[in-house]
Coordinates of C-alpha atoms in Angstrom, one line a residue:
X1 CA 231.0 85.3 336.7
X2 CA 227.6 85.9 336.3
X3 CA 227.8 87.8 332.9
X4 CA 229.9 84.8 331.7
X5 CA 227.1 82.5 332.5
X6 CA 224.5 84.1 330.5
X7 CA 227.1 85.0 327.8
X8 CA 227.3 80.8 327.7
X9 CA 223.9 80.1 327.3
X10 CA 223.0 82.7 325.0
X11 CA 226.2 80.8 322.9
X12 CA 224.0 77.3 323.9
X13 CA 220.6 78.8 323.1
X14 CA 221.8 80.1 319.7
X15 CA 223.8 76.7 318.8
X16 CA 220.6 74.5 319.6
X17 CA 218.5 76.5 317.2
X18 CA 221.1 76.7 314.4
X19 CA 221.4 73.1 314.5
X20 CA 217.5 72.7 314.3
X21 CA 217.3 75.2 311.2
X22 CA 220.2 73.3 309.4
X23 CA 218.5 70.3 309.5
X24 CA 214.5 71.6 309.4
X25 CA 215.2 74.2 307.8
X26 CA 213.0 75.0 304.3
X27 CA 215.3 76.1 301.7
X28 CA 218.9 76.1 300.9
X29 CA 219.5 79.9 301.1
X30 CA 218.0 79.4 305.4
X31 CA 220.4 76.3 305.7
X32 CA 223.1 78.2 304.6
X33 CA 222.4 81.0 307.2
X34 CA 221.8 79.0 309.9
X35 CA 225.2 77.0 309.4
X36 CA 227.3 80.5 309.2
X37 CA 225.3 81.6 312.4
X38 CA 226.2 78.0 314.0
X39 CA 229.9 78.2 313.0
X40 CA 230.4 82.1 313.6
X41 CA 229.5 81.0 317.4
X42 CA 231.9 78.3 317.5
X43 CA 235.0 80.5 315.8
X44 CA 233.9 83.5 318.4
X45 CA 234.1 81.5 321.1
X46 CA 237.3 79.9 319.9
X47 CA 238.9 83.3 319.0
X48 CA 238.0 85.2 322.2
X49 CA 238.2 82.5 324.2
X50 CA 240.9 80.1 323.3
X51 CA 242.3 78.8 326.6
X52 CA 238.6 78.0 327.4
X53 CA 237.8 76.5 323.9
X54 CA 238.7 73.2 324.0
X55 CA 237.9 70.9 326.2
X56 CA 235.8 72.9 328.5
X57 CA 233.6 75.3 325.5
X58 CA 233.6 71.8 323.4
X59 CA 232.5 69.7 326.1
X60 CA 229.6 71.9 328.1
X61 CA 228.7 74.6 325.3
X62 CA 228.7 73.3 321.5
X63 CA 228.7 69.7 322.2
X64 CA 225.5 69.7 324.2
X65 CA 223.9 72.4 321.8
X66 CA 224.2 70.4 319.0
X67 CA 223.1 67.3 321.1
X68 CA 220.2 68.6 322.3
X69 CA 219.1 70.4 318.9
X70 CA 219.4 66.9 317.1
X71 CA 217.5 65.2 320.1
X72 CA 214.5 67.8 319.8
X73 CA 214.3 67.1 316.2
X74 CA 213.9 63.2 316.9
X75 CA 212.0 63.7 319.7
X76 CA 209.4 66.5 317.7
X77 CA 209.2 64.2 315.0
X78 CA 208.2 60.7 316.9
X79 CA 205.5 62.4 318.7
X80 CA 204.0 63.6 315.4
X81 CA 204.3 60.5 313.9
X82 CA 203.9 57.4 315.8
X83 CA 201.9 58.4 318.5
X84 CA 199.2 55.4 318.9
X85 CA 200.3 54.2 315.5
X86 CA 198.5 51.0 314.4
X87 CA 201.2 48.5 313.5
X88 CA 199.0 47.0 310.4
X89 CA 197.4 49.9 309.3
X90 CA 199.6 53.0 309.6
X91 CA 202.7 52.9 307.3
X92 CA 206.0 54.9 308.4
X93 CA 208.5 56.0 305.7
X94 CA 211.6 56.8 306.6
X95 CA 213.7 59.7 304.8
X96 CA 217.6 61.1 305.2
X97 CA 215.6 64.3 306.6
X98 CA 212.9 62.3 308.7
X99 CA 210.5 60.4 308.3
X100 CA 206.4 60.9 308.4
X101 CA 203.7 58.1 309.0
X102 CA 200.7 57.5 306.5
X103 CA 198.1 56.8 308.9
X104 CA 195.4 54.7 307.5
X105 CA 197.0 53.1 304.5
X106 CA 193.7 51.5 303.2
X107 CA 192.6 55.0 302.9
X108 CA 194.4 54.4 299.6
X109 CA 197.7 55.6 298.7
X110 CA 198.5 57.9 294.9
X111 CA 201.9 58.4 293.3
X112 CA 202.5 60.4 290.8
X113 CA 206.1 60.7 289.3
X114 CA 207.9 61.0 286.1
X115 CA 210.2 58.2 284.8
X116 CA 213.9 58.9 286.7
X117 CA 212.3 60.1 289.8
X118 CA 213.2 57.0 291.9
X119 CA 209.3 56.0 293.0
X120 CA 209.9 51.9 292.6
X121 CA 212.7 51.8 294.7
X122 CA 212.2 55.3 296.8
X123 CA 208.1 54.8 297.5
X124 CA 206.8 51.7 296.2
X125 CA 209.1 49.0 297.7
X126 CA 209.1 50.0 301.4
X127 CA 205.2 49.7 300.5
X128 CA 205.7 46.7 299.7
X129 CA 208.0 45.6 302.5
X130 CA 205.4 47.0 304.7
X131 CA 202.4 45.0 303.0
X132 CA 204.9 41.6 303.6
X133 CA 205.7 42.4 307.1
X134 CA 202.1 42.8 307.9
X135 CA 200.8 39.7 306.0
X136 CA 198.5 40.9 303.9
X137 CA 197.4 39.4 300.7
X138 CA 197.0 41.0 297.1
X139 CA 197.5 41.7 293.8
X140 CA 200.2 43.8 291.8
X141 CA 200.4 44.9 288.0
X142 CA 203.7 45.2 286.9
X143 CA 203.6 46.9 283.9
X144 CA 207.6 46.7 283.2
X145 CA 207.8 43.0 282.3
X146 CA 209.0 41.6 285.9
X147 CA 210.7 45.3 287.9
X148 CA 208.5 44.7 290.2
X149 CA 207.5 41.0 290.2
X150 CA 211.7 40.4 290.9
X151 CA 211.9 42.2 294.2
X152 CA 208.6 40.8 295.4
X153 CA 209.6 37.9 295.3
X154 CA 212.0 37.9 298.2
X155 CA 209.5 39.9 299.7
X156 CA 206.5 37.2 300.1
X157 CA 208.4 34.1 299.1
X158 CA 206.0 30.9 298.1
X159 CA 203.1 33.2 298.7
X160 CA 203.7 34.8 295.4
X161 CA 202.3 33.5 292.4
X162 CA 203.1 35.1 288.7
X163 CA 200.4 35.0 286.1
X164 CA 202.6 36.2 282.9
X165 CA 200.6 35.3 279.6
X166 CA 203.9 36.8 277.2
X167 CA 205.7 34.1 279.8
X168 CA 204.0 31.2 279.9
X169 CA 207.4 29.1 281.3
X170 CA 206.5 31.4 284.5
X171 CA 202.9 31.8 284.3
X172 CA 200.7 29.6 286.6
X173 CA 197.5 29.1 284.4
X174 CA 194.2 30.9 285.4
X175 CA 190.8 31.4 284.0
X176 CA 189.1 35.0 284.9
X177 CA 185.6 33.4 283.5
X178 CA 185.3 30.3 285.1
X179 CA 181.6 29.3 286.3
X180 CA 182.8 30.0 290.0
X181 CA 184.0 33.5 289.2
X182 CA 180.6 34.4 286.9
X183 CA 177.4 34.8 289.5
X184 CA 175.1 36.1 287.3
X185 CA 175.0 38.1 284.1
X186 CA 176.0 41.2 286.0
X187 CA 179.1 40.0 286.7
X188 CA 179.6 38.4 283.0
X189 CA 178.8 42.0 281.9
X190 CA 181.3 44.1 283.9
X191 CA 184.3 41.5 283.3
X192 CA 183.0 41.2 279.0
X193 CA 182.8 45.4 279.2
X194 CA 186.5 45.4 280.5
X195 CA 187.8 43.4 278.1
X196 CA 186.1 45.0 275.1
X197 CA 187.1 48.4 276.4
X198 CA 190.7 47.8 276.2
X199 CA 190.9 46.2 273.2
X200 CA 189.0 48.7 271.5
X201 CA 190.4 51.9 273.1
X202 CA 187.4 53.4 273.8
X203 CA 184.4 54.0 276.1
X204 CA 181.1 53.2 274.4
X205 CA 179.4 55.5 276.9
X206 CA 180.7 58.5 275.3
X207 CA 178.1 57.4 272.4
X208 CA 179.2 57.8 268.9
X209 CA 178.4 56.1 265.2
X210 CA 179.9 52.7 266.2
X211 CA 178.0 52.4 269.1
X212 CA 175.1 50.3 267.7
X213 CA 178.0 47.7 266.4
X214 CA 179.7 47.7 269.6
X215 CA 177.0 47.3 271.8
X216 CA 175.7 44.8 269.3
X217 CA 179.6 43.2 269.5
X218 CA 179.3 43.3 273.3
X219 CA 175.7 41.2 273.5
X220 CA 177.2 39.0 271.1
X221 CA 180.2 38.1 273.6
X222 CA 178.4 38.0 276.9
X223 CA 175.8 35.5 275.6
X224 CA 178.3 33.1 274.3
X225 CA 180.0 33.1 277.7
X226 CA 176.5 32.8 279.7
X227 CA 175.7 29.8 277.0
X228 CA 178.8 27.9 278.1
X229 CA 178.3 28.4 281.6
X230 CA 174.9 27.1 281.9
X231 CA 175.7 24.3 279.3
X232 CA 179.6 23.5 279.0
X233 CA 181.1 24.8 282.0
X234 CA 184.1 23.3 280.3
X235 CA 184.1 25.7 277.5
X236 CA 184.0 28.7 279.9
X237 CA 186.9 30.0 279.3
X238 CA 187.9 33.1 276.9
X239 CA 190.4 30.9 274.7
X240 CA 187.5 29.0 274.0
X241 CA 184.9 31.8 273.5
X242 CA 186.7 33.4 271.3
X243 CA 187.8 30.2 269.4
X244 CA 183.8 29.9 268.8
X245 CA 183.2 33.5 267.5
X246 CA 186.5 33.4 265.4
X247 CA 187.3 29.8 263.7
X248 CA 183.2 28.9 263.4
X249 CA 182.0 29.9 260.0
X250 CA 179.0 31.1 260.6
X251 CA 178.4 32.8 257.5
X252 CA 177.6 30.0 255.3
X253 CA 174.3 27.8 255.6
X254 CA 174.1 23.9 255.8
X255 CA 172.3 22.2 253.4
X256 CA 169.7 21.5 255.9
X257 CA 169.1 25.5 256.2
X258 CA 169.0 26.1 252.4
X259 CA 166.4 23.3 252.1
X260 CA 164.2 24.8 254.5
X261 CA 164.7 27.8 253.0
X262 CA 166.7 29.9 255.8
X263 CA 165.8 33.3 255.3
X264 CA 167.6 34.4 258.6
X265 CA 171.3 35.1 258.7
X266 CA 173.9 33.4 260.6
X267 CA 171.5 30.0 261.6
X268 CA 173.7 28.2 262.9
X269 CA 174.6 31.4 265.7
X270 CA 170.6 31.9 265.7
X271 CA 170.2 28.5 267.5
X272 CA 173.0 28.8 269.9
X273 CA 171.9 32.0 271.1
X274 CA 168.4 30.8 271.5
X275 CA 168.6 27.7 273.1
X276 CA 167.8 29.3 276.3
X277 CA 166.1 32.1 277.0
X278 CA 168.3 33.6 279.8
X279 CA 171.0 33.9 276.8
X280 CA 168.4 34.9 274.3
X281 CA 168.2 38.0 276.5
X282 CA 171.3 39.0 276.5
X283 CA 172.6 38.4 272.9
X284 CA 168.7 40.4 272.0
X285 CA 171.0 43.4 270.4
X286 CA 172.3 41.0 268.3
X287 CA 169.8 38.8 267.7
X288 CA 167.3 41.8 266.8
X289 CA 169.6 42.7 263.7
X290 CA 169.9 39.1 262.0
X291 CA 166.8 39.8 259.5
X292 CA 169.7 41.6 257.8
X293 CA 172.9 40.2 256.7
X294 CA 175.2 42.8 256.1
X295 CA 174.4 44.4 259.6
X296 CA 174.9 40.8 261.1
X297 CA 178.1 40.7 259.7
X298 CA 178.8 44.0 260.4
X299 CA 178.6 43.2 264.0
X300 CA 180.3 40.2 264.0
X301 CA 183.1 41.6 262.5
X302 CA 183.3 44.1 264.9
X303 CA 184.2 41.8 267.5
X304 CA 186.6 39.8 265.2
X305 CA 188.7 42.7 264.7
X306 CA 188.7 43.3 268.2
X307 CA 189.5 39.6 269.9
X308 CA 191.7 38.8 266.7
X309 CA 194.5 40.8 268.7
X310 CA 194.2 38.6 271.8
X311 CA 193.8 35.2 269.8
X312 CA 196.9 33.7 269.9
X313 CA 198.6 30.4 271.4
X314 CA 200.2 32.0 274.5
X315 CA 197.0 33.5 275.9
X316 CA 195.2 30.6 275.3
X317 CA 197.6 28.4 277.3
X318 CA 197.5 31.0 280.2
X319 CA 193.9 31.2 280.4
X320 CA 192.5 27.9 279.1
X321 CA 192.7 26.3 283.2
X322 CA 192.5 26.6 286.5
X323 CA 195.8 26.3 288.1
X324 CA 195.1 29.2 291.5
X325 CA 191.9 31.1 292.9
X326 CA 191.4 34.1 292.3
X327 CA 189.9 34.9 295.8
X328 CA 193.3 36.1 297.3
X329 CA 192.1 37.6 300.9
X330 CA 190.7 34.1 301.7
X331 CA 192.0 32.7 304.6
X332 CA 191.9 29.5 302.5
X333 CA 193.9 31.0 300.0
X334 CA 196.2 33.5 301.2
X335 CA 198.2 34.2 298.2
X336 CA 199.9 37.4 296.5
X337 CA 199.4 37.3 292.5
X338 CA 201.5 39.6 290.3
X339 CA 200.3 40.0 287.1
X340 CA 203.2 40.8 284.8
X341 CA 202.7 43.0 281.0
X342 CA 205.4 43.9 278.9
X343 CA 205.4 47.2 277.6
X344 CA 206.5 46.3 273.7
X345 CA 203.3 44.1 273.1
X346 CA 201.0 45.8 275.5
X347 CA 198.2 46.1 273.3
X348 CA 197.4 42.6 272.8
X349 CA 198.3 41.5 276.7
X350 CA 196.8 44.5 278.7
X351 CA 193.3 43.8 278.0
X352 CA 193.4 40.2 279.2
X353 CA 195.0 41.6 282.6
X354 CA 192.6 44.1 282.4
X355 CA 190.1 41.0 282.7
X356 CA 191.9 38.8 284.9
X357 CA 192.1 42.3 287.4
X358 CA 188.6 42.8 287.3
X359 CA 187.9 39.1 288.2
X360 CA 190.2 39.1 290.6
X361 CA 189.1 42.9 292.3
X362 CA 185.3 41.5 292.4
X363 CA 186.6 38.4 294.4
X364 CA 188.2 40.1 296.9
X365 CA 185.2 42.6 297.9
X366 CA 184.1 40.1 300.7
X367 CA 183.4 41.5 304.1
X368 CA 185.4 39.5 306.9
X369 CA 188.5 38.5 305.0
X370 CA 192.7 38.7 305.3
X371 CA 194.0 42.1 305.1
X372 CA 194.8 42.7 301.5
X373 CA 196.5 45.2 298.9
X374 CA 196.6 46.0 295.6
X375 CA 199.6 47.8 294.5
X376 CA 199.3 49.0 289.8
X377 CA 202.3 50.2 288.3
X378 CA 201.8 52.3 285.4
X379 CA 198.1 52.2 286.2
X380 CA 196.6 54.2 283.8
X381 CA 197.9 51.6 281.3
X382 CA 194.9 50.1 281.5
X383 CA 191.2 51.2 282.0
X384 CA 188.9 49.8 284.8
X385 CA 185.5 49.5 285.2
X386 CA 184.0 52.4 287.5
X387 CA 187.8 52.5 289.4
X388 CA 186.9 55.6 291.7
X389 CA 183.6 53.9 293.1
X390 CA 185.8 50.2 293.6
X391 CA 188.5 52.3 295.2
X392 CA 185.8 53.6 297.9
X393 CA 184.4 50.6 298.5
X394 CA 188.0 48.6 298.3
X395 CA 188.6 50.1 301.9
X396 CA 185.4 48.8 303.9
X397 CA 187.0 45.3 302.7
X398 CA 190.8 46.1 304.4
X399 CA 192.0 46.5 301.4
X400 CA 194.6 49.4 300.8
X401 CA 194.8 50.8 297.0
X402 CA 198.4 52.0 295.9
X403 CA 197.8 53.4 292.4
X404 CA 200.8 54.6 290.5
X405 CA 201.8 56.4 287.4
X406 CA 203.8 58.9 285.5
X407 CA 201.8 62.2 285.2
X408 CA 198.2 63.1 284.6
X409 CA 198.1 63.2 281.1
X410 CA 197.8 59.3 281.0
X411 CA 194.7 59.3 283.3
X412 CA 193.0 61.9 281.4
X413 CA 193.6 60.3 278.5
X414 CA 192.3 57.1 279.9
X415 CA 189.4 58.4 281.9
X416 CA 188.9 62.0 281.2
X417 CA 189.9 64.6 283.7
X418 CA 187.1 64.7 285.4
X419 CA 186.9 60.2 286.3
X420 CA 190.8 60.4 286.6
X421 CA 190.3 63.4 289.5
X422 CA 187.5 61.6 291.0
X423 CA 189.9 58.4 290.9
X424 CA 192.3 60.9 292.8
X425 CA 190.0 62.4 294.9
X426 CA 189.6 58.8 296.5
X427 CA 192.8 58.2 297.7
X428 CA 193.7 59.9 300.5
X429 CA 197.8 60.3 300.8
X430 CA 199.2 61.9 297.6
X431 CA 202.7 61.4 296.7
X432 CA 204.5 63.3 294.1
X433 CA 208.0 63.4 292.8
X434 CA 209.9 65.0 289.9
X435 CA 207.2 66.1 287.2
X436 CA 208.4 65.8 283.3
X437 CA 205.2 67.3 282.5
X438 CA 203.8 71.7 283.1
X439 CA 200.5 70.4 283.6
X440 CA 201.7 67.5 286.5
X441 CA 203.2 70.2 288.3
X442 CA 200.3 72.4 287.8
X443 CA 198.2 69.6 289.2
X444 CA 200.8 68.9 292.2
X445 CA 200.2 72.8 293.3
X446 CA 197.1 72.1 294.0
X447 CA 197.6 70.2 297.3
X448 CA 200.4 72.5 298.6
X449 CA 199.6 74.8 301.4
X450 CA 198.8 78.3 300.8
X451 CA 200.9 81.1 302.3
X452 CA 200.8 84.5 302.3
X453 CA 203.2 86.6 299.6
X454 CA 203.9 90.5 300.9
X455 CA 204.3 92.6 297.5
X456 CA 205.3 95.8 297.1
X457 CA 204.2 98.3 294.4
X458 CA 205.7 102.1 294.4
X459 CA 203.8 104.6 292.4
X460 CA 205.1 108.6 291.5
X461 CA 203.1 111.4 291.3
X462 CA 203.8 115.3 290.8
X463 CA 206.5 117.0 288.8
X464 CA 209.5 114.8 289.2
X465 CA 211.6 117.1 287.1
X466 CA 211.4 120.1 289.3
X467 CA 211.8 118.4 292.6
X468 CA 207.8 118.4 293.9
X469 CA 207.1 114.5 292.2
X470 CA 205.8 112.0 295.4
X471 CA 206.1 108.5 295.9
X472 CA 204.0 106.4 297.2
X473 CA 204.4 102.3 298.7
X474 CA 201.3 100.2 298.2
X475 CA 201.8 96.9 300.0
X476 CA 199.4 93.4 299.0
X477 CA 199.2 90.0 300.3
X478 CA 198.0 86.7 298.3
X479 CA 198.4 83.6 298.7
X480 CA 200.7 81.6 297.0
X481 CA 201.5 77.7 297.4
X482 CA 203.9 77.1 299.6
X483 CA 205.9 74.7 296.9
X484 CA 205.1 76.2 293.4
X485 CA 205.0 74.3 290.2
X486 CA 208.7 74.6 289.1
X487 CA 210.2 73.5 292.4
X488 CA 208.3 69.9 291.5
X489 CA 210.1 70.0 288.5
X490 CA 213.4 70.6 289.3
X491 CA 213.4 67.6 292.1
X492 CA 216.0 65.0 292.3
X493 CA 216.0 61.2 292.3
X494 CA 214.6 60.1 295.5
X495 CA 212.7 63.9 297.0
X496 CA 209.0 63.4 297.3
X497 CA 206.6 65.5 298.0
X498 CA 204.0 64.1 300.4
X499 CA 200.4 65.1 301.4
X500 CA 198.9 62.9 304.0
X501 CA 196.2 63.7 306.8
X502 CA 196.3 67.6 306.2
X503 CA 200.2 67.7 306.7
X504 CA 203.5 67.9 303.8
X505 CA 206.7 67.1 303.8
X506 CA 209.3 67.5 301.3
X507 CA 211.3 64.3 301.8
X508 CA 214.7 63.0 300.6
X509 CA 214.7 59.3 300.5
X510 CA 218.0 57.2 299.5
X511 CA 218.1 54.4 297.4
X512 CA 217.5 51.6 299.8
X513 CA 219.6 48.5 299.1
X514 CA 216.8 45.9 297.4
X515 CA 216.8 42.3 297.4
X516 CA 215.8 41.2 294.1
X517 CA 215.4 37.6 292.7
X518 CA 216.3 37.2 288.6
X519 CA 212.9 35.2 286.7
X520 CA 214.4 33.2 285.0
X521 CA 214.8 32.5 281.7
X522 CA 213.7 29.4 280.4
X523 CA 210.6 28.6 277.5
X524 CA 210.4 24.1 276.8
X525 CA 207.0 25.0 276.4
X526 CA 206.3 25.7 273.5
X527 CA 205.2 22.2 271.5
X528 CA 202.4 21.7 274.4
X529 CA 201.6 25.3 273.6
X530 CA 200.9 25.1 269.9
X531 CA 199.0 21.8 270.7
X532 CA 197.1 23.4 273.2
X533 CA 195.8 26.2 270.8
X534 CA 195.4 23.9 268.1
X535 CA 193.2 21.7 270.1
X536 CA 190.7 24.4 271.5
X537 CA 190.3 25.5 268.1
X538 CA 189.2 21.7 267.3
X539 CA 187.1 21.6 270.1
X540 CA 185.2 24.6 269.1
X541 CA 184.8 24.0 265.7
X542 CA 183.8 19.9 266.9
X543 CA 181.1 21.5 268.9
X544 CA 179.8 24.2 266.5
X545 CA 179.1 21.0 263.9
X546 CA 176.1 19.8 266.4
X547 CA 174.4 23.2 266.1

């Protein structure tokens, strides 16, 4: 009786652990084995003991096993997890095959994944979820005219506001400029840089032949915007500045200047410019090359070609007035803005997100605010001022960073590998899913664990022809990763990999069931918009006649 006791909980003992390594287990080929193991028990049991099987073997033996095997999983898993988790802080995702906790999600959150691998609906939503659960306040850039923006909505309700300048029948109005926004010149800088960076491409850091016209360009821009703060706060708005650089001929002299025998170029701009000094300073790059005509032109038209792209009546009904603030993580304001592109006209819509993100990112770093978010899709759509420095400071606020995008390529391209690794390098959980691209999963490999890989080499020596050759075994170790650059890219829909506080987990998510409200699709608009533009230009042409 004895024997048969220990027979039965060897049986139990291997049953338990079968069950753990079917549903633990790493790798198909270890599933497989462990689930012959679990049901070469069972059929042994059955076969040598059948009048025992069922219901005694069923009842005290396998069912218990299997019990108790799915119970330690749970059990091991919970502990790891959500032991002192902080309800607002520390985000828990929840897989067919477990789940694991991102503890600290402020620490800033990366996902990388190519298009098909399921991260809107698999990674991003429950991140979302979570952010509406918890309250928070924030921004998102939906880069895929409204993907996002439609299951947000059921998410935070009335708190959600949409600022859509292809859209204005959606769009709640705002002006990234206005005098409350702008403290000083610093600030008129950083929001003129972003705007003139997108628009044009490029980095005028990286030096180059254009970079005396751009920087002239540049100067030219954030004076006029100073000018109207200090003097027309009514005017401070981008429709109108670029109304004023674009519709005002500046080229031709008044009578008045040819009387007095206007050497200078561009008069008229001269006196605006240096009306007060504050502005003088700033448009100095400018104003420095105005003894010359052709260079003054030169410049000017550099910034022409540039704002041209952005000058037209939809964006300057979006951004001609106030309609919400900007300061999201007030307690006053308490709002969730998504800030909607659509891919097929990106290039003349991204740049004035670009600047209504930058003004909206330098309102939020206040100490002693709401808890707040910012969640970009297709992120390195767009290029951001000194990103990996606002990312590290984004955190000190309570503000959690979720930056999203396809594969490296497009943050190299946007930043250089070098600013797109320090972007990454801030952002403490990684999360990576199928990669479309060699390099991606070259660049996933990097965070996998290292184990070590046995090889074996076998080397002859000697005659082997008359019987006296030897062979000899030479045995290595490296290390490998323990998930190598083609397992990333043969993953499913829905199977992340994810590197969070020095752990990583493969997981399997399912397509969760999403709520998601329809914009609609309605545009009555578009009279008041036409009049709108028309009358800025007016007003800008009306004021430049006083000069």
């Amino acid at each position: 009786m004895n024997n048969l006791y220990i027979v039965l909980g060897i049986f139990f003992l291997l049953l338990l652990f079968a069950t753990l390594a079917v549903i633990k287990g790493k790798g198909i080929v270890i599933k497989l084995i462990s689930l012959a193991v679990y049901l070469g028990v069972v059929g042994f049991m059955y076969v040598k003991m059948p009048n025992a099987f069922y219901p005694t073997l069923i009842l005290y033996v396998v069912g218990p096993a299997t019990l108790a095997g799915v119970l330690w999983h749970l059990i091991a898993t919970g502990d790891e997890d959500t032991s002192k988790l902080n309800p607002t802080n520390d985000l828990r995702l929840v897989a067919t095959n477990g789940s694991i906790v991102i503890r600290g999600v402020n620490s800033g959150v990366h996902i990388l994944a190519g298009s098909g691998a399921g991260k809107t609906s698999c990674i991003v939503y429950p991140i979302l979820k979570f952010f509406a659960e918890t309250k928070r306040t924030g921004f998102i850039y939906d880069y895929k005219d409204g993907e996002l923006t439609e299951i947000a909505i059921p998410l935070f309700k009335d708190r959600l506001k949409i600022v859509s300048i292809h859209r204005p029948d959606i769009s709640t109005r705002v002006n990234p400029i206005d005098p409350k926004y702008l403290t000083d010149e610093k600030s008129i800088n950083s929001i003129v840089k972003v705007l003139l960076n997108n628009l044009n491409g490029v980095d005028a850091s990286k030096g180059g032949d254009n970079n005396f016209f751009y920087d002239g360009a540049e100067s030219l821009f954030s004076a006029t915007v100073l000018a109207f703060k200090m003097t027309h706060p009514e005017y401070c708005t981008i429709p109108h500045v670029i109304a004023f650089l674009l519709a005002v001929d500046f080229i031709s002299k008044s009578e008045e200047d040819l009387a007095e025998n206007e050497r200078q170029a561009m008069p008229k701009l001269n006196r605006f410019l240096t009306m007060n000094k504050r502005v003088q300073i700033q448009a100095s790059p400018f104003l420095l090359g105005l003894g010359s005509e052709r260079q003054s032109a030169a410049v000017l038209s550099t910034l022409a070609n540039a704002l041209r792209k952005v000058a037209y009546p939809d964006s300057f009904w979006a951004l001609s007035k106030n309609e919400l603030d900007l300061n999201v993580n007030s307690p006053d304001v308490n709002m969730v803005i998504s800030f909607l592109n659509e891919p097929k006209n990106a290039p003349a819509i991204t740049p004035l997100l670009a600047c209504l993100i930058e003004s909206t990112m330098k309102q939020m770093m206040v100490r002693n605010c709401l808890p707040s978010f910012i969640v970009e899709d297709e992120a390195a759509t767009m290029k951001q001022l000194s990103l990996a420095e606002t990312v590290a400071t984004m955190r000190s606020f309570g503000t959690s960073t979720i930056y999203c995008t396809q594969d490296i390529s497009q943050g190299n391209v946007q930043y250089g590998a070098d600013g797109y690794r320090k972007i990454t390098a801030n952002l403490s959980t990684q999360i990576f899913g199928k990669a479309n691209d060699p390099k991606s999963a070259e660049f996933y490999e990097g965070y996998s664990e290292l184990k070590k890989d046995k090889t074996f080499s076998k080397t002859n020596s000697g005659n082997a022809l008359f019987g006296d050759g030897r062979q000899s075994t030479t045995q290595s170790e490296k290390e490998v990763a323990t998930i190598r650059k083609h397992e990333f890219m043969k993953f499913k829909t829905g199977t992340f990999a994810i590197f969070s506080a020095g752990k990583q987990k493969i997981m399997h998510f399912p397509r969760p069931n999403i709520e998601v409200s329809p914009l609609p699709n309605t545009d009555n608009m578009r009279a008041n918009i036409e009049l709108n533009y028309n009358d800025i230009i007016e007003e800008m042409l009306a004021y430049a006649e006083n000069l």
